[in-house]
GROMACS .gro file of N, CA and C in nm:
model
  483
    1UNK      N    1  -3.661  -1.669  -1.059
    1UNK     CA    2  -3.584  -1.762  -1.189
    1UNK      C    3  -3.657  -1.802  -1.298
    2UNK      N    4  -3.790  -1.957  -1.269
    2UNK     CA    5  -3.820  -1.967  -1.407
    2UNK      C    6  -3.919  -1.903  -1.440
    3UNK      N    7  -3.968  -1.773  -1.406
    3UNK     CA    8  -4.014  -1.630  -1.480
    3UNK      C    9  -3.900  -1.602  -1.591
    4UNK      N   10  -3.824  -1.594  -1.527
    4UNK     CA   11  -3.678  -1.484  -1.605
    4UNK      C   12  -3.687  -1.585  -1.737
    5UNK      N   13  -3.624  -1.702  -1.701
    5UNK     CA   14  -3.633  -1.838  -1.795
    5UNK      C   15  -3.724  -1.755  -1.909
    6UNK      N   16  -3.820  -1.825  -1.841
    6UNK     CA   17  -3.939  -1.798  -1.937
    6UNK      C   18  -3.932  -1.733  -2.029
    7UNK      N   19  -3.935  -1.625  -1.985
    7UNK     CA   20  -3.976  -1.428  -2.052
    7UNK      C   21  -3.762  -1.475  -2.205
    8UNK      N   22  -3.702  -1.521  -2.144
    8UNK     CA   23  -3.588  -1.519  -2.230
    8UNK      C   24  -3.620  -1.601  -2.351
    9UNK      N   25  -3.676  -1.690  -2.321
    9UNK     CA   26  -3.770  -1.783  -2.498
    9UNK      C   27  -3.842  -1.693  -2.512
   10UNK      N   28  -3.885  -1.633  -2.464
   10UNK     CA   29  -4.038  -1.600  -2.555
   10UNK      C   30  -3.979  -1.458  -2.639
   11UNK      N   31  -3.842  -1.414  -2.609
   11UNK     CA   32  -3.838  -1.250  -2.610
   11UNK      C   33  -3.715  -1.284  -2.673
   12UNK      N   34  -3.665  -1.346  -2.842
   12UNK     CA   35  -3.572  -1.371  -2.889
   12UNK      C   36  -3.634  -1.277  -3.025
   13UNK      N   37  -3.523  -1.162  -3.067
   13UNK     CA   38  -3.597  -1.072  -3.148
   13UNK      C   39  -3.556  -1.114  -3.278
   14UNK      N   40  -3.620  -1.073  -3.373
   14UNK     CA   41  -3.598  -1.097  -3.485
   14UNK      C   42  -3.450  -1.117  -3.541
   15UNK      N   43  -3.392  -1.202  -3.596
   15UNK     CA   44  -3.220  -1.202  -3.668
   15UNK      C   45  -3.231  -1.081  -3.682
   16UNK      N   46  -3.099  -0.988  -3.744
   16UNK     CA   47  -3.072  -0.889  -3.765
   16UNK      C   48  -2.947  -0.954  -3.905
   17UNK      N   49  -2.990  -1.020  -4.025
   17UNK     CA   50  -2.886  -1.053  -4.055
   17UNK      C   51  -2.802  -1.000  -4.140
   18UNK      N   52  -2.684  -1.039  -4.147
   18UNK     CA   53  -2.523  -0.940  -4.203
   18UNK      C   54  -2.441  -1.043  -4.280
   19UNK      N   55  -2.357  -1.048  -4.312
   19UNK     CA   56  -2.239  -1.123  -4.382
   19UNK      C   57  -2.131  -1.143  -4.255
   20UNK      N   58  -2.148  -1.291  -4.218
   20UNK     CA   59  -2.015  -1.311  -4.086
   20UNK      C   60  -1.930  -1.439  -4.138
   21UNK      N   61  -1.748  -1.355  -4.100
   21UNK     CA   62  -1.687  -1.426  -4.185
   21UNK      C   63  -1.689  -1.555  -4.062
   22UNK      N   64  -1.691  -1.665  -4.120
   22UNK     CA   65  -1.695  -1.765  -4.009
   22UNK      C   66  -1.573  -1.779  -3.922
   23UNK      N   67  -1.451  -1.785  -3.974
   23UNK     CA   68  -1.303  -1.752  -3.900
   23UNK      C   69  -1.310  -1.655  -3.841
   24UNK      N   70  -1.379  -1.539  -3.831
   24UNK     CA   71  -1.361  -1.445  -3.736
   24UNK      C   72  -1.426  -1.469  -3.621
   25UNK      N   73  -1.606  -1.511  -3.667
   25UNK     CA   74  -1.665  -1.584  -3.523
   25UNK      C   75  -1.624  -1.709  -3.436
   26UNK      N   76  -1.545  -1.786  -3.514
   26UNK     CA   77  -1.465  -1.888  -3.440
   26UNK      C   78  -1.360  -1.815  -3.367
   27UNK      N   79  -1.267  -1.717  -3.408
   27UNK     CA   80  -1.218  -1.618  -3.333
   27UNK      C   81  -1.242  -1.584  -3.218
   28UNK      N   82  -1.327  -1.537  -3.224
   28UNK     CA   83  -1.424  -1.433  -3.137
   28UNK      C   84  -1.421  -1.529  -3.041
   29UNK      N   85  -1.520  -1.668  -3.065
   29UNK     CA   86  -1.567  -1.709  -2.963
   29UNK      C   87  -1.451  -1.789  -2.877
   30UNK      N   88  -1.337  -1.872  -2.970
   30UNK     CA   89  -1.243  -1.921  -2.922
   30UNK      C   90  -1.151  -1.802  -2.771
   31UNK      N   91  -1.159  -1.698  -2.848
   31UNK     CA   92  -1.054  -1.573  -2.710
   31UNK      C   93  -1.196  -1.570  -2.583
   32UNK      N   94  -1.346  -1.567  -2.600
   32UNK     CA   95  -1.386  -1.558  -2.513
   32UNK      C   96  -1.368  -1.704  -2.436
   33UNK      N   97  -1.369  -1.821  -2.488
   33UNK     CA   98  -1.359  -1.917  -2.371
   33UNK      C   99  -1.193  -1.968  -2.338
   34UNK      N  100  -1.131  -1.942  -2.427
   34UNK     CA  101  -0.991  -1.967  -2.394
   34UNK      C  102  -0.927  -1.985  -2.273
   35UNK      N  103  -0.938  -1.847  -2.194
   35UNK     CA  104  -0.911  -1.935  -1.981
   35UNK      C  105  -0.959  -2.031  -1.966
   36UNK      N  106  -1.131  -2.039  -2.002
   36UNK     CA  107  -1.168  -2.199  -1.929
   36UNK      C  108  -1.107  -2.301  -2.001
   37UNK      N  109  -1.087  -2.326  -2.109
   37UNK     CA  110  -1.014  -2.433  -2.222
   37UNK      C  111  -0.920  -2.432  -2.139
   38UNK      N  112  -0.802  -2.324  -2.124
   38UNK     CA  113  -0.701  -2.413  -2.047
   38UNK      C  114  -0.690  -2.419  -1.910
   39UNK      N  115  -0.789  -2.373  -1.821
   39UNK     CA  116  -0.801  -2.373  -1.695
   39UNK      C  117  -0.880  -2.521  -1.709
   40UNK      N  118  -0.909  -2.593  -1.728
   40UNK     CA  119  -0.970  -2.730  -1.737
   40UNK      C  120  -0.908  -2.826  -1.820
   41UNK      N  121  -0.748  -2.783  -1.913
   41UNK     CA  122  -0.711  -2.883  -1.938
   41UNK      C  123  -0.781  -2.929  -2.079
   42UNK      N  124  -0.859  -2.887  -2.147
   42UNK     CA  125  -0.946  -2.911  -2.320
   42UNK      C  126  -0.867  -2.878  -2.402
   43UNK      N  127  -0.850  -2.956  -2.459
   43UNK     CA  128  -0.788  -2.961  -2.613
   43UNK      C  129  -0.921  -2.930  -2.698
   44UNK      N  130  -0.893  -2.765  -2.797
   44UNK     CA  131  -0.997  -2.771  -2.903
   44UNK      C  132  -0.917  -2.716  -3.043
   45UNK      N  133  -0.992  -2.833  -3.122
   45UNK     CA  134  -0.945  -2.764  -3.268
   45UNK      C  135  -1.060  -2.715  -3.308
   46UNK      N  136  -1.014  -2.596  -3.362
   46UNK     CA  137  -1.062  -2.498  -3.485
   46UNK      C  138  -1.029  -2.567  -3.639
   47UNK      N  139  -1.172  -2.591  -3.709
   47UNK     CA  140  -1.148  -2.706  -3.806
   47UNK      C  141  -1.203  -2.600  -3.946
   48UNK      N  142  -1.121  -2.539  -4.023
   48UNK     CA  143  -1.220  -2.449  -4.120
   48UNK      C  144  -1.105  -2.487  -4.236
   49UNK      N  145  -1.157  -2.514  -4.369
   49UNK     CA  146  -1.109  -2.574  -4.460
   49UNK      C  147  -1.094  -2.459  -4.579
   50UNK      N  148  -1.231  -2.401  -4.547
   50UNK     CA  149  -1.266  -2.265  -4.654
   50UNK      C  150  -1.255  -2.153  -4.551
   51UNK      N  151  -1.148  -2.104  -4.558
   51UNK     CA  152  -1.123  -2.013  -4.451
   51UNK      C  153  -1.206  -1.826  -4.520
   52UNK      N  154  -1.264  -1.871  -4.624
   52UNK     CA  155  -1.325  -1.746  -4.668
   52UNK      C  156  -1.528  -1.775  -4.667
   53UNK      N  157  -1.556  -1.886  -4.580
   53UNK     CA  158  -1.666  -1.922  -4.559
   53UNK      C  159  -1.752  -1.806  -4.488
   54UNK      N  160  -1.891  -1.802  -4.575
   54UNK     CA  161  -1.968  -1.646  -4.493
   54UNK      C  162  -2.086  -1.677  -4.456
   55UNK      N  163  -2.110  -1.653  -4.379
   55UNK     CA  164  -2.274  -1.695  -4.284
   55UNK      C  165  -2.352  -1.583  -4.301
   56UNK      N  166  -2.467  -1.537  -4.380
   56UNK     CA  167  -2.557  -1.440  -4.338
   56UNK      C  168  -2.640  -1.490  -4.263
   57UNK      N  169  -2.633  -1.430  -4.140
   57UNK     CA  170  -2.709  -1.414  -3.968
   57UNK      C  171  -2.684  -1.336  -3.932
   58UNK      N  172  -2.768  -1.324  -3.784
   58UNK     CA  173  -2.717  -1.216  -3.667
   58UNK      C  174  -2.572  -1.296  -3.587
   59UNK      N  175  -2.528  -1.232  -3.598
   59UNK     CA  176  -2.425  -1.230  -3.541
   59UNK      C  177  -2.382  -1.244  -3.412
   60UNK      N  178  -2.483  -1.203  -3.319
   60UNK     CA  179  -2.500  -1.173  -3.141
   60UNK      C  180  -2.562  -1.331  -3.129
   61UNK      N  181  -2.645  -1.330  -3.232
   61UNK     CA  182  -2.756  -1.491  -3.174
   61UNK      C  183  -2.686  -1.608  -3.241
   62UNK      N  184  -2.613  -1.598  -3.324
   62UNK     CA  185  -2.550  -1.752  -3.322
   62UNK      C  186  -2.413  -1.722  -3.222
   63UNK      N  187  -2.357  -1.606  -3.217
   63UNK     CA  188  -2.278  -1.652  -3.110
   63UNK      C  189  -2.328  -1.694  -2.982
   64UNK      N  190  -2.481  -1.714  -2.974
   64UNK     CA  191  -2.530  -1.650  -2.842
   64UNK      C  192  -2.529  -1.858  -2.832
   65UNK      N  193  -2.570  -1.887  -2.929
   65UNK     CA  194  -2.588  -2.018  -2.960
   65UNK      C  195  -2.425  -2.147  -2.941
   66UNK      N  196  -2.347  -2.056  -3.022
   66UNK     CA  197  -2.263  -2.132  -3.042
   66UNK      C  198  -2.171  -2.149  -2.894
   67UNK      N  199  -2.142  -2.081  -2.832
   67UNK     CA  200  -2.094  -2.022  -2.654
   67UNK      C  201  -2.202  -2.117  -2.592
   68UNK      N  202  -2.292  -2.135  -2.621
   68UNK     CA  203  -2.423  -2.227  -2.542
   68UNK      C  204  -2.330  -2.404  -2.569
   69UNK      N  205  -2.346  -2.396  -2.675
   69UNK     CA  206  -2.309  -2.551  -2.714
   69UNK      C  207  -2.160  -2.577  -2.685
   70UNK      N  208  -2.070  -2.502  -2.698
   70UNK     CA  209  -1.930  -2.513  -2.653
   70UNK      C  210  -1.933  -2.542  -2.460
   71UNK      N  211  -1.992  -2.405  -2.426
   71UNK     CA  212  -2.051  -2.483  -2.304
   71UNK      C  213  -2.088  -2.585  -2.217
   72UNK      N  214  -2.167  -2.619  -2.305
   72UNK     CA  215  -2.194  -2.776  -2.273
   72UNK      C  216  -2.115  -2.889  -2.319
   73UNK      N  217  -2.036  -2.862  -2.422
   73UNK     CA  218  -1.939  -2.968  -2.456
   73UNK      C  219  -1.805  -2.954  -2.377
   74UNK      N  220  -1.814  -2.814  -2.310
   74UNK     CA  221  -1.721  -2.843  -2.183
   74UNK      C  222  -1.741  -2.927  -2.038
   75UNK      N  223  -1.852  -2.926  -2.053
   75UNK     CA  224  -1.918  -2.977  -1.922
   75UNK      C  225  -1.915  -3.113  -1.954
   76UNK      N  226  -1.932  -3.141  -2.087
   76UNK     CA  227  -1.954  -3.326  -2.118
   76UNK      C  228  -1.843  -3.381  -2.098
   77UNK      N  229  -1.684  -3.274  -2.121
   77UNK     CA  230  -1.554  -3.366  -2.110
   77UNK      C  231  -1.551  -3.364  -1.973
   78UNK      N  232  -1.601  -3.285  -1.914
   78UNK     CA  233  -1.451  -3.263  -1.736
   78UNK      C  234  -1.457  -3.348  -1.715
   79UNK      N  235  -1.493  -3.495  -1.713
   79UNK     CA  236  -1.429  -3.632  -1.648
   79UNK      C  237  -1.354  -3.652  -1.750
   80UNK      N  238  -1.344  -3.643  -1.864
   80UNK     CA  239  -1.269  -3.733  -1.921
   80UNK      C  240  -1.113  -3.705  -1.897
   81UNK      N  241  -1.047  -3.812  -1.936
   81UNK     CA  242  -0.857  -3.760  -1.918
   81UNK      C  243  -0.839  -3.672  -2.034
   82UNK      N  244  -0.854  -3.727  -2.129
   82UNK     CA  245  -0.817  -3.647  -2.291
   82UNK      C  246  -0.927  -3.532  -2.328
   83UNK      N  247  -0.963  -3.491  -2.259
   83UNK     CA  248  -1.075  -3.382  -2.271
   83UNK      C  249  -1.058  -3.320  -2.450
   84UNK      N  250  -1.160  -3.338  -2.500
   84UNK     CA  251  -1.105  -3.286  -2.662
   84UNK      C  252  -1.272  -3.199  -2.720
   85UNK      N  253  -1.296  -3.091  -2.791
   85UNK     CA  254  -1.365  -3.043  -2.857
   85UNK      C  255  -1.333  -2.980  -2.984
   86UNK      N  256  -1.438  -3.010  -3.068
   86UNK     CA  257  -1.381  -2.929  -3.211
   86UNK      C  258  -1.460  -2.877  -3.248
   87UNK      N  259  -1.439  -2.723  -3.318
   87UNK     CA  260  -1.532  -2.667  -3.397
   87UNK      C  261  -1.530  -2.635  -3.522
   88UNK      N  262  -1.626  -2.675  -3.600
   88UNK     CA  263  -1.607  -2.666  -3.712
   88UNK      C  264  -1.697  -2.668  -3.831
   89UNK      N  265  -1.674  -2.592  -3.960
   89UNK     CA  266  -1.735  -2.593  -4.037
   89UNK      C  267  -1.726  -2.591  -4.150
   90UNK      N  268  -1.781  -2.654  -4.268
   90UNK     CA  269  -1.806  -2.640  -4.387
   90UNK      C  270  -1.947  -2.653  -4.494
   91UNK      N  271  -1.915  -2.629  -4.572
   91UNK     CA  272  -2.030  -2.597  -4.710
   91UNK      C  273  -2.089  -2.775  -4.774
   92UNK      N  274  -2.207  -2.780  -4.668
   92UNK     CA  275  -2.263  -2.926  -4.756
   92UNK      C  276  -2.431  -2.866  -4.856
   93UNK      N  277  -2.400  -2.924  -5.019
   93UNK     CA  278  -2.502  -2.862  -5.081
   93UNK      C  279  -2.526  -2.743  -5.085
   94UNK      N  280  -2.462  -2.687  -5.071
   94UNK     CA  281  -2.485  -2.495  -5.078
   94UNK      C  282  -2.501  -2.472  -4.932
   95UNK      N  283  -2.506  -2.564  -4.841
   95UNK     CA  284  -2.570  -2.492  -4.696
   95UNK      C  285  -2.425  -2.519  -4.624
   96UNK      N  286  -2.455  -2.411  -4.502
   96UNK     CA  287  -2.317  -2.370  -4.428
   96UNK      C  288  -2.341  -2.475  -4.300
   97UNK      N  289  -2.282  -2.575  -4.220
   97UNK     CA  290  -2.323  -2.681  -4.139
   97UNK      C  291  -2.185  -2.566  -4.059
   98UNK      N  292  -2.226  -2.573  -3.911
   98UNK     CA  293  -2.125  -2.585  -3.775
   98UNK      C  294  -2.156  -2.680  -3.694
   99UNK      N  295  -2.049  -2.730  -3.682
   99UNK     CA  296  -2.028  -2.847  -3.578
   99UNK      C  297  -1.946  -2.846  -3.465
  100UNK      N  298  -2.019  -2.898  -3.353
  100UNK     CA  299  -1.957  -2.869  -3.217
  100UNK      C  300  -1.926  -3.003  -3.171
  101UNK      N  301  -1.833  -3.064  -3.174
  101UNK     CA  302  -1.788  -3.200  -3.140
  101UNK      C  303  -1.757  -3.272  -3.021
  102UNK      N  304  -1.778  -3.319  -2.973
  102UNK     CA  305  -1.695  -3.343  -2.797
  102UNK      C  306  -1.713  -3.523  -2.796
  103UNK      N  307  -1.572  -3.561  -2.684
  103UNK     CA  308  -1.569  -3.661  -2.662
  103UNK      C  309  -1.606  -3.695  -2.484
  104UNK      N  310  -1.732  -3.632  -2.443
  104UNK     CA  311  -1.767  -3.612  -2.362
  104UNK      C  312  -1.851  -3.777  -2.310
  105UNK      N  313  -1.950  -3.768  -2.204
  105UNK     CA  314  -1.989  -3.832  -2.187
  105UNK      C  315  -2.121  -3.889  -2.291
  106UNK      N  316  -2.161  -3.826  -2.368
  106UNK     CA  317  -2.249  -3.830  -2.442
  106UNK      C  318  -2.387  -3.847  -2.431
  107UNK      N  319  -2.510  -3.824  -2.484
  107UNK     CA  320  -2.627  -3.826  -2.395
  107UNK      C  321  -2.678  -3.986  -2.430
  108UNK      N  322  -2.778  -4.003  -2.348
  108UNK     CA  323  -2.837  -4.164  -2.343
  108UNK      C  324  -2.987  -4.117  -2.449
  109UNK      N  325  -2.985  -4.213  -2.545
  109UNK     CA  326  -3.045  -4.236  -2.660
  109UNK      C  327  -3.197  -4.203  -2.573
  110UNK      N  328  -3.259  -4.234  -2.473
  110UNK     CA  329  -3.382  -4.206  -2.422
  110UNK      C  330  -3.387  -4.050  -2.384
  111UNK      N  331  -3.278  -4.002  -2.345
  111UNK     CA  332  -3.316  -3.816  -2.326
  111UNK      C  333  -3.257  -3.736  -2.442
  112UNK      N  334  -3.226  -3.790  -2.560
  112UNK     CA  335  -3.177  -3.735  -2.678
  112UNK      C  336  -3.329  -3.634  -2.739
  113UNK      N  337  -3.431  -3.697  -2.750
  113UNK     CA  338  -3.532  -3.626  -2.785
  113UNK      C  339  -3.604  -3.510  -2.690
  114UNK      N  340  -3.557  -3.529  -2.598
  114UNK     CA  341  -3.616  -3.407  -2.468
  114UNK      C  342  -3.521  -3.292  -2.446
  115UNK      N  343  -3.402  -3.310  -2.522
  115UNK     CA  344  -3.322  -3.204  -2.476
  115UNK      C  345  -3.364  -3.077  -2.503
  116UNK      N  346  -3.441  -3.068  -2.631
  116UNK     CA  347  -3.495  -2.941  -2.693
  116UNK      C  348  -3.614  -2.864  -2.626
  117UNK      N  349  -3.656  -2.945  -2.538
  117UNK     CA  350  -3.752  -2.907  -2.484
  117UNK      C  351  -3.762  -2.832  -2.349
  118UNK      N  352  -3.821  -2.693  -2.308
  118UNK     CA  353  -3.820  -2.586  -2.274
  118UNK      C  354  -3.795  -2.651  -2.117
  119UNK      N  355  -3.712  -2.615  -2.052
  119UNK     CA  356  -3.721  -2.618  -1.889
  119UNK      C  357  -3.645  -2.768  -1.840
  120UNK      N  358  -3.635  -2.858  -1.977
  120UNK     CA  359  -3.593  -3.022  -1.932
  120UNK      C  360  -3.433  -3.020  -1.876
  121UNK      N  361  -3.361  -3.023  -1.842
  121UNK     CA  362  -3.232  -3.041  -1.771
  121UNK      C  363  -3.204  -3.152  -1.713
  122UNK      N  364  -3.032  -3.191  -1.750
  122UNK     CA  365  -2.992  -3.305  -1.713
  122UNK      C  366  -2.871  -3.254  -1.574
  123UNK      N  367  -2.870  -3.157  -1.587
  123UNK     CA  368  -2.746  -3.044  -1.537
  123UNK      C  369  -2.819  -3.034  -1.379
  124UNK      N  370  -2.721  -3.030  -1.236
  124UNK     CA  371  -2.792  -3.002  -1.126
  124UNK      C  372  -2.855  -2.842  -1.126
  125UNK      N  373  -2.746  -2.756  -1.175
  125UNK     CA  374  -2.772  -2.625  -1.176
  125UNK      C  375  -2.799  -2.596  -1.345
  126UNK      N  376  -2.874  -2.651  -1.387
  126UNK     CA  377  -2.882  -2.622  -1.542
  126UNK      C  378  -3.071  -2.527  -1.561
  127UNK      N  379  -3.130  -2.469  -1.644
  127UNK     CA  380  -3.220  -2.392  -1.614
  127UNK      C  381  -3.329  -2.511  -1.761
  128UNK      N  382  -3.247  -2.555  -1.837
  128UNK     CA  383  -3.321  -2.615  -1.923
  128UNK      C  384  -3.416  -2.507  -2.016
  129UNK      N  385  -3.310  -2.434  -2.064
  129UNK     CA  386  -3.329  -2.320  -2.158
  129UNK      C  387  -3.234  -2.286  -2.304
  130UNK      N  388  -3.081  -2.334  -2.231
  130UNK     CA  389  -2.986  -2.301  -2.345
  130UNK      C  390  -3.039  -2.365  -2.459
  131UNK      N  391  -3.054  -2.532  -2.472
  131UNK     CA  392  -3.113  -2.570  -2.608
  131UNK      C  393  -3.230  -2.569  -2.672
  132UNK      N  394  -3.307  -2.536  -2.559
  132UNK     CA  395  -3.413  -2.421  -2.656
  132UNK      C  396  -3.419  -2.319  -2.749
  133UNK      N  397  -3.369  -2.235  -2.640
  133UNK     CA  398  -3.321  -2.148  -2.715
  133UNK      C  399  -3.230  -2.142  -2.824
  134UNK      N  400  -3.177  -2.196  -2.823
  134UNK     CA  401  -3.038  -2.266  -2.939
  134UNK      C  402  -3.109  -2.314  -3.063
  135UNK      N  403  -3.257  -2.408  -3.018
  135UNK     CA  404  -3.312  -2.439  -3.145
  135UNK      C  405  -3.433  -2.308  -3.198
  136UNK      N  406  -3.446  -2.234  -3.111
  136UNK     CA  407  -3.540  -2.114  -3.124
  136UNK      C  408  -3.453  -2.007  -3.276
  137UNK      N  409  -3.368  -1.974  -3.212
  137UNK     CA  410  -3.282  -1.860  -3.303
  137UNK      C  411  -3.217  -1.949  -3.419
  138UNK      N  412  -3.191  -2.068  -3.426
  138UNK     CA  413  -3.174  -2.140  -3.576
  138UNK      C  414  -3.292  -2.145  -3.649
  139UNK      N  415  -3.414  -2.147  -3.569
  139UNK     CA  416  -3.551  -2.181  -3.659
  139UNK      C  417  -3.558  -2.014  -3.685
  140UNK      N  418  -3.543  -1.911  -3.651
  140UNK     CA  419  -3.550  -1.801  -3.696
  140UNK      C  420  -3.479  -1.746  -3.773
  141UNK      N  421  -3.324  -1.844  -3.814
  141UNK     CA  422  -3.260  -1.816  -3.904
  141UNK      C  423  -3.278  -1.905  -4.021
  142UNK      N  424  -3.416  -1.977  -4.069
  142UNK     CA  425  -3.457  -2.069  -4.145
  142UNK      C  426  -3.393  -2.143  -4.144
  143UNK      N  427  -3.301  -2.219  -3.996
  143UNK     CA  428  -3.204  -2.322  -4.022
  143UNK      C  429  -3.281  -2.430  -3.893
  144UNK      N  430  -3.156  -2.532  -3.885
  144UNK     CA  431  -3.229  -2.648  -3.796
  144UNK      C  432  -3.095  -2.690  -3.715
  145UNK      N  433  -3.097  -2.749  -3.594
  145UNK     CA  434  -2.981  -2.735  -3.525
  145UNK      C  435  -3.058  -2.918  -3.465
  146UNK      N  436  -2.895  -3.030  -3.480
  146UNK     CA  437  -2.936  -3.122  -3.448
  146UNK      C  438  -2.830  -3.179  -3.403
  147UNK      N  439  -2.855  -3.325  -3.348
  147UNK     CA  440  -2.760  -3.381  -3.260
  147UNK      C  441  -2.711  -3.546  -3.290
  148UNK      N  442  -2.624  -3.582  -3.265
  148UNK     CA  443  -2.551  -3.706  -3.237
  148UNK      C  444  -2.485  -3.764  -3.204
  149UNK      N  445  -2.528  -3.853  -3.101
  149UNK     CA  446  -2.491  -3.883  -2.942
  149UNK      C  447  -2.503  -4.032  -2.960
  150UNK      N  448  -2.334  -4.040  -2.912
  150UNK     CA  449  -2.328  -4.197  -2.851
  150UNK      C  450  -2.273  -4.223  -2.690
  151UNK      N  451  -2.360  -4.244  -2.588
  151UNK     CA  452  -2.349  -4.232  -2.480
  151UNK      C  453  -2.216  -4.311  -2.482
  152UNK      N  454  -2.138  -4.276  -2.394
  152UNK     CA  455  -1.982  -4.296  -2.322
  152UNK      C  456  -1.896  -4.248  -2.476
  153UNK      N  457  -1.926  -4.212  -2.584
  153UNK     CA  458  -1.818  -4.149  -2.698
  153UNK      C  459  -1.822  -4.026  -2.721
  154UNK      N  460  -1.939  -3.994  -2.689
  154UNK     CA  461  -1.906  -3.794  -2.725
  154UNK      C  462  -2.072  -3.799  -2.807
  155UNK      N  463  -2.079  -3.622  -2.851
  155UNK     CA  464  -2.176  -3.585  -2.940
  155UNK      C  465  -2.168  -3.465  -3.050
  156UNK      N  466  -2.207  -3.469  -3.115
  156UNK     CA  467  -2.214  -3.365  -3.217
  156UNK      C  468  -2.326  -3.314  -3.239
  157UNK      N  469  -2.301  -3.165  -3.210
  157UNK     CA  470  -2.427  -3.038  -3.249
  157UNK      C  471  -2.389  -3.011  -3.355
  158UNK      N  472  -2.516  -3.008  -3.488
  158UNK     CA  473  -2.455  -2.960  -3.651
  158UNK      C  474  -2.571  -2.871  -3.625
  159UNK      N  475  -2.532  -2.726  -3.667
  159UNK     CA  476  -2.617  -2.606  -3.660
  159UNK      C  477  -2.599  -2.604  -3.842
  160UNK      N  478  -2.777  -2.630  -3.924
  160UNK     CA  479  -2.742  -2.615  -4.036
  160UNK      C  480  -2.803  -2.513  -4.077
  161UNK      N  481  -2.744  -2.436  -4.158
  161UNK     CA  482  -2.838  -2.329  -4.206
  161UNK      C  483  -2.879  -2.288  -4.373
   0.00000   0.00000   0.00000
């Protein structure tokens, strides 16, 4: 199990960059996750002021990152009465930012530094690979991933390209 996870981290291919319409990317991800979101009674808002926003990226790799962050958000809101996740994209100073925000438990400040460390996990069944892989994919896209989290209020993960 460890070896398989380790190989996954070290085997990310060079991204095959192509223009991606973010509205279509979000739509596809929502369709994949919709049954889970409905089953778990989680409200999701997709916020895209500029519906023509385009990103130059590897669609498979970026989908993997967003789905991972969405699954983490789903896990984070599981005990909330009014569980809420938003998926949004905007352009800031000519750079595209994709944000995944939830009203979950938040991540304690002392753990925030460690969450991108390989094999670090707070989940009983987690491998600690998802966020490491997400960070690696963002670096391959010459981008960054960062977190803003308040314990008890929720988290925002930002992908900046």
